[in-house]
């Protein structure tokens, strides 16, 4: 059975309650379906995700997932919980066709008349066309159905110049998409390849959407970006070549969203993207052939996660990543793990625990928000966990150990430190004196695991058996909030 057949079958038997859309995850799944004939293990990862989330926003048409309209479900949308959602609903129509009021009025009438074909309930009596555009080489329409308490989006794509009557009858798009203050939608039509996927981000009128496709890591270990405002102001349309880096939404002088392009306050997964193990045959050393296969897989999938997250974040491309360390975090049955970083030794680091696809740990338990309420693949035996960090020392690497809490990936108070080969112990000190050590651990199998709070202001020191300091570096990590490679994520509506 293909992934698309499995998706359609699950949708037919599931309850008519449709959970929130994950636009970035949908983009990645679309790319993976195109590649599944040559990417080992990918179908299993997608199928596992489908088993967790039985229903998504209903996809319509052969070009978007094959969900037929004949299943007869009528959908009531979702409760509107934010004034910013109302501001988006009440925003003027955007897009290259927005100035054609006669067309917008006709489309509004047709969306209302044909709501049954689009499965939208009479309980959402009002219709508003939020977006109508042909600048991307096809016509894309986004309409909001709403009452005074609930709302949902319908997004359709048709060829340029399609008559209004056909624009709402050619079903290529999605219905019953949850309204968000910054709503993110697929902006591709008949893509020619796995990377030929764009995104549309709609913010409330008056907000400013900006994009930064690259970042530079400063001496303090924090990435910095040069932001460019979207030429369309309060919305942004990105083609396939622009879907990388970060975007930001500012409203009334406050940053409301900041994170990887496609992210609008949803779970971010380290697996997926354009790098896969079959494409990394020479990227990472295979190591001694006598090593266990799970250790080799941890290294290989660590390389996959590293390169995908670097690419997603728009961080500078570097030579192929290297394995800084691999082994078990303890002797209590934990899976194999690997620390991956640049060959130069300084810059972004990643700890990958387990094999195959990965779930990204973004913050300590009390600070997680982006994936609240989402069951992650980390809760299954096949799931892996990833944590990111940045090191400013070429000889001393430190990254948080991730774990599962409440069904999501989180950062723990365990800090994995990879010192120079001759080190026997690692201390975390506050004023540089041994008496001020806040944590200490012996080096075992090439690494030490210290117990120290996230964001502690300490200096890490690697010592030889005779007490000689072999390397030292400050611990660089945010004390609070979610972050990727020390770069904060923001969702503040």
PDB file of N, CA and C in Angstrom, residues 179-269:
ATOM      1  N   UNK A 179      -7.329  28.340  11.466  1.00  0.00           N
ATOM      2  CA  UNK A 179      -6.913  29.734  11.392  1.00  0.00           C
ATOM      3  C   UNK A 179      -5.846  30.004  12.439  1.00  0.00           C
ATOM      4  N   UNK A 180      -4.751  30.655  12.034  1.00  0.00           N
ATOM      5  CA  UNK A 180      -3.733  31.142  12.954  1.00  0.00           C
ATOM      6  C   UNK A 180      -3.507  32.616  12.661  1.00  0.00           C
ATOM      7  N   UNK A 181      -3.057  33.392  13.644  1.00  0.00           N
ATOM      8  CA  UNK A 181      -2.779  34.801  13.355  1.00  0.00           C
ATOM      9  C   UNK A 181      -1.799  34.969  12.194  1.00  0.00           C
ATOM     10  N   UNK A 182      -0.816  34.088  12.098  1.00  0.00           N
ATOM     11  CA  UNK A 182       0.061  34.032  10.935  1.00  0.00           C
ATOM     12  C   UNK A 182      -0.162  32.665  10.304  1.00  0.00           C
ATOM     13  N   UNK A 183      -0.976  32.650   9.274  1.00  0.00           N
ATOM     14  CA  UNK A 183      -1.376  31.382   8.658  1.00  0.00           C
ATOM     15  C   UNK A 183      -0.431  31.046   7.515  1.00  0.00           C
ATOM     16  N   UNK A 184       0.077  29.813   7.533  1.00  0.00           N
ATOM     17  CA  UNK A 184       1.064  29.362   6.556  1.00  0.00           C
ATOM     18  C   UNK A 184       0.437  28.282   5.688  1.00  0.00           C
ATOM     19  N   UNK A 185       0.539  28.456   4.373  1.00  0.00           N
ATOM     20  CA  UNK A 185      -0.106  27.548   3.424  1.00  0.00           C
ATOM     21  C   UNK A 185       0.859  27.155   2.324  1.00  0.00           C
ATOM     22  N   UNK A 186       0.654  25.964   1.799  1.00  0.00           N
ATOM     23  CA  UNK A 186       1.417  25.504   0.649  1.00  0.00           C
ATOM     24  C   UNK A 186       1.116  26.410  -0.545  1.00  0.00           C
ATOM     25  N   UNK A 187       2.157  26.859  -1.238  1.00  0.00           N
ATOM     26  CA  UNK A 187       1.987  27.742  -2.395  1.00  0.00           C
ATOM     27  C   UNK A 187       2.637  27.131  -3.619  1.00  0.00           C
ATOM     28  N   UNK A 188       2.348  25.853  -3.860  1.00  0.00           N
ATOM     29  CA  UNK A 188       2.870  25.179  -5.045  1.00  0.00           C
ATOM     30  C   UNK A 188       1.712  24.588  -5.828  1.00  0.00           C
ATOM     31  N   UNK A 189       1.898  24.500  -7.144  1.00  0.00           N
ATOM     32  CA  UNK A 189       0.862  23.963  -8.003  1.00  0.00           C
ATOM     33  C   UNK A 189       1.532  23.163  -9.107  1.00  0.00           C
ATOM     34  N   UNK A 190       1.204  21.881  -9.184  1.00  0.00           N
ATOM     35  CA  UNK A 190       1.817  20.988 -10.161  1.00  0.00           C
ATOM     36  C   UNK A 190       3.338  21.079 -10.113  1.00  0.00           C
ATOM     37  N   UNK A 191       3.938  20.859  -8.947  1.00  0.00           N
ATOM     38  CA  UNK A 191       5.395  20.973  -8.844  1.00  0.00           C
ATOM     39  C   UNK A 191       6.097  19.953  -9.718  1.00  0.00           C
ATOM     40  N   UNK A 192       7.241  20.357 -10.279  1.00  0.00           N
ATOM     41  CA  UNK A 192       7.983  19.507 -11.191  1.00  0.00           C
ATOM     42  C   UNK A 192       9.045  18.666 -10.509  1.00  0.00           C
ATOM     43  N   UNK A 193       9.297  18.890  -9.246  1.00  0.00           N
ATOM     44  CA  UNK A 193      10.313  18.117  -8.556  1.00  0.00           C
ATOM     45  C   UNK A 193      10.151  18.241  -7.064  1.00  0.00           C
ATOM     46  N   UNK A 194      10.903  17.462  -6.271  1.00  0.00           N
ATOM     47  CA  UNK A 194      10.709  17.420  -4.819  1.00  0.00           C
ATOM     48  C   UNK A 194      11.028  18.730  -4.113  1.00  0.00           C
ATOM     49  N   UNK A 195      11.885  19.574  -4.694  1.00  0.00           N
ATOM     50  CA  UNK A 195      12.199  20.842  -4.049  1.00  0.00           C
ATOM     51  C   UNK A 195      11.348  21.989  -4.586  1.00  0.00           C
ATOM     52  N   UNK A 196      10.492  21.719  -5.561  1.00  0.00           N
ATOM     53  CA  UNK A 196       9.711  22.765  -6.206  1.00  0.00           C
ATOM     54  C   UNK A 196       8.454  23.051  -5.410  1.00  0.00           C
ATOM     55  N   UNK A 197       8.627  23.519  -4.182  1.00  0.00           N
ATOM     56  CA  UNK A 197       7.518  23.756  -3.264  1.00  0.00           C
ATOM     57  C   UNK A 197       7.677  25.143  -2.663  1.00  0.00           C
ATOM     58  N   UNK A 198       6.619  25.947  -2.717  1.00  0.00           N
ATOM     59  CA  UNK A 198       6.658  27.281  -2.141  1.00  0.00           C
ATOM     60  C   UNK A 198       5.762  27.389  -0.932  1.00  0.00           C
ATOM     61  N   UNK A 199       5.788  28.553  -0.282  1.00  0.00           N
ATOM     62  CA  UNK A 199       4.989  28.804   0.910  1.00  0.00           C
ATOM     63  C   UNK A 199       4.372  30.195   0.846  1.00  0.00           C
ATOM     64  N   UNK A 200       3.174  30.304   1.396  1.00  0.00           N
ATOM     65  CA  UNK A 200       2.486  31.571   1.567  1.00  0.00           C
ATOM     66  C   UNK A 200       2.286  31.803   3.052  1.00  0.00           C
ATOM     67  N   UNK A 201       2.688  32.965   3.545  1.00  0.00           N
ATOM     68  CA  UNK A 201       2.463  33.340   4.939  1.00  0.00           C
ATOM     69  C   UNK A 201       1.601  34.585   5.002  1.00  0.00           C
ATOM     70  N   UNK A 202       0.416  34.486   5.616  1.00  0.00           N
ATOM     71  CA  UNK A 202      -0.538  35.591   5.725  1.00  0.00           C
ATOM     72  C   UNK A 202      -0.587  36.082   7.170  1.00  0.00           C
ATOM     73  N   UNK A 203      -0.227  37.350   7.368  1.00  0.00           N
ATOM     74  CA  UNK A 203      -0.309  37.975   8.688  1.00  0.00           C
ATOM     75  C   UNK A 203      -1.441  38.999   8.679  1.00  0.00           C
ATOM     76  N   UNK A 204      -1.902  39.431   9.849  1.00  0.00           N
ATOM     77  CA  UNK A 204      -2.935  40.467   9.885  1.00  0.00           C
ATOM     78  C   UNK A 204      -2.470  41.752   9.218  1.00  0.00           C
ATOM     79  N   UNK A 205      -3.386  42.499   8.656  1.00  0.00           N
ATOM     80  CA  UNK A 205      -3.064  43.760   7.994  1.00  0.00           C
ATOM     81  C   UNK A 205      -2.326  44.688   8.954  1.00  0.00           C
ATOM     82  N   UNK A 206      -1.299  45.352   8.441  1.00  0.00           N
ATOM     83  CA  UNK A 206      -0.515  46.276   9.248  1.00  0.00           C
ATOM     84  C   UNK A 206       0.717  45.672   9.874  1.00  0.00           C
ATOM     85  N   UNK A 207       0.795  44.334   9.936  1.00  0.00           N
ATOM     86  CA  UNK A 207       2.008  43.687  10.431  1.00  0.00           C
ATOM     87  C   UNK A 207       3.091  43.747   9.348  1.00  0.00           C
ATOM     88  N   UNK A 208       4.304  43.441   9.712  1.00  0.00           N
ATOM     89  CA  UNK A 208       5.423  43.427   8.772  1.00  0.00           C
ATOM     90  C   UNK A 208       6.062  42.045   8.813  1.00  0.00           C
ATOM     91  N   UNK A 209       6.106  41.387   7.654  1.00  0.00           N
ATOM     92  CA  UNK A 209       6.757  40.083   7.531  1.00  0.00           C
ATOM     93  C   UNK A 209       8.146  40.302   6.936  1.00  0.00           C
ATOM     94  N   UNK A 210       9.156  39.726   7.556  1.00  0.00           N
ATOM     95  CA  UNK A 210      10.533  39.841   7.078  1.00  0.00           C
ATOM     96  C   UNK A 210      11.134  38.460   6.926  1.00  0.00           C
ATOM     97  N   UNK A 211      12.153  38.355   6.081  1.00  0.00           N
ATOM     98  CA  UNK A 211      12.823  37.089   5.815  1.00  0.00           C
ATOM     99  C   UNK A 211      14.324  37.306   5.860  1.00  0.00           C
ATOM    100  N   UNK A 212      15.038  36.337   6.412  1.00  0.00           N
ATOM    101  CA  UNK A 212      16.506  36.339   6.401  1.00  0.00           C
ATOM    102  C   UNK A 212      16.951  34.944   6.010  1.00  0.00           C
ATOM    103  N   UNK A 213      17.502  34.809   4.810  1.00  0.00           N
ATOM    104  CA  UNK A 213      17.818  33.463   4.321  1.00  0.00           C
ATOM    105  C   UNK A 213      19.166  32.958   4.794  1.00  0.00           C
ATOM    106  N   UNK A 214      19.931  33.780   5.527  1.00  0.00           N
ATOM    107  CA  UNK A 214      21.244  33.349   5.998  1.00  0.00           C
ATOM    108  C   UNK A 214      21.515  33.937   7.370  1.00  0.00           C
ATOM    109  N   UNK A 215      22.452  33.332   8.084  1.00  0.00           N
ATOM    110  CA  UNK A 215      22.844  33.804   9.411  1.00  0.00           C
ATOM    111  C   UNK A 215      24.341  33.600   9.595  1.00  0.00           C
ATOM    112  N   UNK A 216      24.911  34.405  10.476  1.00  0.00           N
ATOM    113  CA  UNK A 216      26.321  34.277  10.842  1.00  0.00           C
ATOM    114  C   UNK A 216      26.392  34.095  12.349  1.00  0.00           C
ATOM    115  N   UNK A 217      27.138  33.096  12.802  1.00  0.00           N
ATOM    116  CA  UNK A 217      27.272  32.836  14.234  1.00  0.00           C
ATOM    117  C   UNK A 217      28.341  33.751  14.803  1.00  0.00           C
ATOM    118  N   UNK A 218      27.963  34.553  15.815  1.00  0.00           N
ATOM    119  CA  UNK A 218      28.895  35.494  16.421  1.00  0.00           C
ATOM    120  C   UNK A 218      29.833  34.822  17.409  1.00  0.00           C
ATOM    121  N   UNK A 219      30.783  35.612  17.922  1.00  0.00           N
ATOM    122  CA  UNK A 219      31.756  35.093  18.885  1.00  0.00           C
ATOM    123  C   UNK A 219      31.099  34.635  20.173  1.00  0.00           C
ATOM    124  N   UNK A 220      29.905  35.150  20.458  1.00  0.00           N
ATOM    125  CA  UNK A 220      29.181  34.741  21.664  1.00  0.00           C
ATOM    126  C   UNK A 220      28.332  33.498  21.431  1.00  0.00           C
ATOM    127  N   UNK A 221      28.441  32.895  20.242  1.00  0.00           N
ATOM    128  CA  UNK A 221      27.712  31.672  19.961  1.00  0.00           C
ATOM    129  C   UNK A 221      26.275  31.867  19.557  1.00  0.00           C
ATOM    130  N   UNK A 222      25.857  33.094  19.238  1.00  0.00           N
ATOM    131  CA  UNK A 222      24.475  33.378  18.856  1.00  0.00           C
ATOM    132  C   UNK A 222      24.430  33.755  17.378  1.00  0.00           C
ATOM    133  N   UNK A 223      23.593  33.089  16.569  1.00  0.00           N
ATOM    134  CA  UNK A 223      23.443  33.472  15.165  1.00  0.00           C
ATOM    135  C   UNK A 223      22.789  34.846  15.034  1.00  0.00           C
ATOM    136  N   UNK A 224      23.222  35.604  14.027  1.00  0.00           N
ATOM    137  CA  UNK A 224      22.654  36.915  13.733  1.00  0.00           C
ATOM    138  C   UNK A 224      22.295  36.999  12.254  1.00  0.00           C
ATOM    139  N   UNK A 225      21.211  37.736  11.978  1.00  0.00           N
ATOM    140  CA  UNK A 225      20.670  37.780  10.632  1.00  0.00           C
ATOM    141  C   UNK A 225      20.469  39.217  10.156  1.00  0.00           C
ATOM    142  N   UNK A 226      20.499  39.377   8.837  1.00  0.00           N
ATOM    143  CA  UNK A 226      20.118  40.619   8.188  1.00  0.00           C
ATOM    144  C   UNK A 226      18.710  40.435   7.625  1.00  0.00           C
ATOM    145  N   UNK A 227      17.737  41.108   8.251  1.00  0.00           N
ATOM    146  CA  UNK A 227      16.350  40.918   7.872  1.00  0.00           C
ATOM    147  C   UNK A 227      15.975  41.813   6.703  1.00  0.00           C
ATOM    148  N   UNK A 228      15.187  41.263   5.792  1.00  0.00           N
ATOM    149  CA  UNK A 228      14.645  42.020   4.667  1.00  0.00           C
ATOM    150  C   UNK A 228      13.132  41.935   4.708  1.00  0.00           C
ATOM    151  N   UNK A 229      12.484  43.095   4.729  1.00  0.00           N
ATOM    152  CA  UNK A 229      11.023  43.117   4.780  1.00  0.00           C
ATOM    153  C   UNK A 229      10.444  42.583   3.477  1.00  0.00           C
ATOM    154  N   UNK A 230       9.347  41.875   3.590  1.00  0.00           N
ATOM    155  CA  UNK A 230       8.661  41.380   2.406  1.00  0.00           C
ATOM    156  C   UNK A 230       8.190  42.552   1.556  1.00  0.00           C
ATOM    157  N   UNK A 231       8.362  42.483   0.240  1.00  0.00           N
ATOM    158  CA  UNK A 231       7.882  43.581  -0.617  1.00  0.00           C
ATOM    159  C   UNK A 231       6.375  43.768  -0.552  1.00  0.00           C
ATOM    160  N   UNK A 232       5.664  42.760  -0.074  1.00  0.00           N
ATOM    161  CA  UNK A 232       4.207  42.866   0.036  1.00  0.00           C
ATOM    162  C   UNK A 232       3.757  43.205   1.451  1.00  0.00           C
ATOM    163  N   UNK A 233       4.711  43.480   2.337  1.00  0.00           N
ATOM    164  CA  UNK A 233       4.388  43.995   3.661  1.00  0.00           C
ATOM    165  C   UNK A 233       3.876  42.974   4.635  1.00  0.00           C
ATOM    166  N   UNK A 234       2.543  42.810   4.706  1.00  0.00           N
ATOM    167  CA  UNK A 234       1.955  41.972   5.741  1.00  0.00           C
ATOM    168  C   UNK A 234       1.672  40.546   5.276  1.00  0.00           C
ATOM    169  N   UNK A 235       2.212  40.165   4.139  1.00  0.00           N
ATOM    170  CA  UNK A 235       2.200  38.750   3.748  1.00  0.00           C
ATOM    171  C   UNK A 235       3.439  38.494   2.916  1.00  0.00           C
ATOM    172  N   UNK A 236       3.774  37.221   2.748  1.00  0.00           N
ATOM    173  CA  UNK A 236       4.957  36.872   1.966  1.00  0.00           C
ATOM    174  C   UNK A 236       4.654  35.631   1.144  1.00  0.00           C
ATOM    175  N   UNK A 237       5.098  35.653  -0.099  1.00  0.00           N
ATOM    176  CA  UNK A 237       4.970  34.502  -1.002  1.00  0.00           C
ATOM    177  C   UNK A 237       6.373  34.087  -1.406  1.00  0.00           C
ATOM    178  N   UNK A 238       6.763  32.879  -1.043  1.00  0.00           N
ATOM    179  CA  UNK A 238       8.113  32.388  -1.286  1.00  0.00           C
ATOM    180  C   UNK A 238       8.068  31.239  -2.282  1.00  0.00           C
ATOM    181  N   UNK A 239       8.912  31.322  -3.309  1.00  0.00           N
ATOM    182  CA  UNK A 239       9.003  30.183  -4.224  1.00  0.00           C
ATOM    183  C   UNK A 239       9.984  29.160  -3.655  1.00  0.00           C
ATOM    184  N   UNK A 240      10.191  28.068  -4.394  1.00  0.00           N
ATOM    185  CA  UNK A 240      10.983  26.962  -3.862  1.00  0.00           C
ATOM    186  C   UNK A 240      12.396  27.379  -3.489  1.00  0.00           C
ATOM    187  N   UNK A 241      12.999  28.301  -4.250  1.00  0.00           N
ATOM    188  CA  UNK A 241      14.379  28.703  -3.980  1.00  0.00           C
ATOM    189  C   UNK A 241      14.507  29.527  -2.716  1.00  0.00           C
ATOM    190  N   UNK A 242      13.402  30.036  -2.192  1.00  0.00           N
ATOM    191  CA  UNK A 242      13.437  30.908  -1.017  1.00  0.00           C
ATOM    192  C   UNK A 242      13.003  30.218   0.270  1.00  0.00           C
ATOM    193  N   UNK A 243      12.621  28.952   0.186  1.00  0.00           N
ATOM    194  CA  UNK A 243      12.137  28.248   1.376  1.00  0.00           C
ATOM    195  C   UNK A 243      13.330  27.727   2.162  1.00  0.00           C
ATOM    196  N   UNK A 244      13.986  28.626   2.849  1.00  0.00           N
ATOM    197  CA  UNK A 244      15.087  28.323   3.769  1.00  0.00           C
ATOM    198  C   UNK A 244      15.303  29.558   4.640  1.00  0.00           C
ATOM    199  N   UNK A 245      16.136  29.441   5.632  1.00  0.00           N
ATOM    200  CA  UNK A 245      16.350  30.567   6.530  1.00  0.00           C
ATOM    201  C   UNK A 245      15.206  30.757   7.501  1.00  0.00           C
ATOM    202  N   UNK A 246      15.074  31.964   8.020  1.00  0.00           N
ATOM    203  CA  UNK A 246      14.052  32.279   9.026  1.00  0.00           C
ATOM    204  C   UNK A 246      13.170  33.408   8.533  1.00  0.00           C
ATOM    205  N   UNK A 247      11.970  33.464   9.120  1.00  0.00           N
ATOM    206  CA  UNK A 247      11.125  34.613   8.895  1.00  0.00           C
ATOM    207  C   UNK A 247      10.639  35.170  10.224  1.00  0.00           C
ATOM    208  N   UNK A 248      10.136  36.414  10.146  1.00  0.00           N
ATOM    209  CA  UNK A 248       9.727  37.125  11.355  1.00  0.00           C
ATOM    210  C   UNK A 248       8.478  37.926  11.046  1.00  0.00           C
ATOM    211  N   UNK A 249       7.566  37.991  12.023  1.00  0.00           N
ATOM    212  CA  UNK A 249       6.354  38.789  11.902  1.00  0.00           C
ATOM    213  C   UNK A 249       6.331  39.787  13.061  1.00  0.00           C
ATOM    214  N   UNK A 250       6.276  41.071  12.731  1.00  0.00           N
ATOM    215  CA  UNK A 250       6.193  42.131  13.741  1.00  0.00           C
ATOM    216  C   UNK A 250       4.842  42.824  13.614  1.00  0.00           C
ATOM    217  N   UNK A 251       4.163  42.999  14.737  1.00  0.00           N
ATOM    218  CA  UNK A 251       2.878  43.677  14.774  1.00  0.00           C
ATOM    219  C   UNK A 251       2.880  44.659  15.937  1.00  0.00           C
ATOM    220  N   UNK A 252       2.546  45.901  15.647  1.00  0.00           N
ATOM    221  CA  UNK A 252       2.488  46.956  16.665  1.00  0.00           C
ATOM    222  C   UNK A 252       3.800  47.048  17.439  1.00  0.00           C
ATOM    223  N   UNK A 253       4.921  46.917  16.724  1.00  0.00           N
ATOM    224  CA  UNK A 253       6.239  47.083  17.324  1.00  0.00           C
ATOM    225  C   UNK A 253       6.756  45.891  18.096  1.00  0.00           C
ATOM    226  N   UNK A 254       6.038  44.774  18.105  1.00  0.00           N
ATOM    227  CA  UNK A 254       6.468  43.592  18.833  1.00  0.00           C
ATOM    228  C   UNK A 254       6.661  42.425  17.876  1.00  0.00           C
ATOM    229  N   UNK A 255       7.749  41.663  18.100  1.00  0.00           N
ATOM    230  CA  UNK A 255       7.975  40.457  17.320  1.00  0.00           C
ATOM    231  C   UNK A 255       7.008  39.389  17.816  1.00  0.00           C
ATOM    232  N   UNK A 256       6.136  38.939  16.926  1.00  0.00           N
ATOM    233  CA  UNK A 256       5.131  37.949  17.281  1.00  0.00           C
ATOM    234  C   UNK A 256       5.539  36.536  16.875  1.00  0.00           C
ATOM    235  N   UNK A 257       6.237  36.420  15.766  1.00  0.00           N
ATOM    236  CA  UNK A 257       6.727  35.128  15.270  1.00  0.00           C
ATOM    237  C   UNK A 257       8.151  35.309  14.787  1.00  0.00           C
ATOM    238  N   UNK A 258       9.012  34.378  15.151  1.00  0.00           N
ATOM    239  CA  UNK A 258      10.364  34.339  14.604  1.00  0.00           C
ATOM    240  C   UNK A 258      10.837  32.894  14.650  1.00  0.00           C
ATOM    241  N   UNK A 259      11.208  32.381  13.496  1.00  0.00           N
ATOM    242  CA  UNK A 259      11.638  30.989  13.437  1.00  0.00           C
ATOM    243  C   UNK A 259      11.871  30.562  12.006  1.00  0.00           C
ATOM    244  N   UNK A 260      12.201  29.282  11.805  1.00  0.00           N
ATOM    245  CA  UNK A 260      12.460  28.789  10.456  1.00  0.00           C
ATOM    246  C   UNK A 260      11.277  29.014   9.535  1.00  0.00           C
ATOM    247  N   UNK A 261      11.561  29.325   8.283  1.00  0.00           N
ATOM    248  CA  UNK A 261      10.519  29.520   7.285  1.00  0.00           C
ATOM    249  C   UNK A 261       9.616  28.280   7.276  1.00  0.00           C
ATOM    250  N   UNK A 262       8.328  28.512   7.379  1.00  0.00           N
ATOM    251  CA  UNK A 262       7.358  27.426   7.502  1.00  0.00           C
ATOM    252  C   UNK A 262       6.883  27.251   8.924  1.00  0.00           C
ATOM    253  N   UNK A 263       7.632  27.795   9.894  1.00  0.00           N
ATOM    254  CA  UNK A 263       7.286  27.652  11.308  1.00  0.00           C
ATOM    255  C   UNK A 263       6.378  28.799  11.726  1.00  0.00           C
ATOM    256  N   UNK A 264       5.243  28.489  12.355  1.00  0.00           N
ATOM    257  CA  UNK A 264       4.360  29.537  12.867  1.00  0.00           C
ATOM    258  C   UNK A 264       3.809  29.141  14.233  1.00  0.00           C
ATOM    259  N   UNK A 265       4.654  28.434  15.016  1.00  0.00           N
ATOM    260  CA  UNK A 265       4.200  27.960  16.314  1.00  0.00           C
ATOM    261  C   UNK A 265       3.741  26.529  16.253  1.00  0.00           C
ATOM    262  N   UNK A 266       4.453  25.675  15.513  1.00  0.00           N
ATOM    263  CA  UNK A 266       4.101  24.267  15.382  1.00  0.00           C
ATOM    264  C   UNK A 266       5.335  23.434  15.649  1.00  0.00           C
ATOM    265  N   UNK A 267       5.137  22.136  15.815  1.00  0.00           N
ATOM    266  CA  UNK A 267       6.254  21.246  16.093  1.00  0.00           C
ATOM    267  C   UNK A 267       7.245  21.274  14.933  1.00  0.00           C
ATOM    268  N   UNK A 268       8.530  21.262  15.266  1.00  0.00           N
ATOM    269  CA  UNK A 268       9.592  21.198  14.270  1.00  0.00           C
ATOM    270  C   UNK A 268      10.295  19.868  14.448  1.00  0.00           C
ATOM    271  N   UNK A 269      10.483  19.176  13.365  1.00  0.00           N
ATOM    272  CA  UNK A 269      11.120  17.873  13.401  1.00  0.00           C
ATOM    273  C   UNK A 269      12.465  17.947  12.698  1.00  0.00           C
TER     274      UNK A 269
END
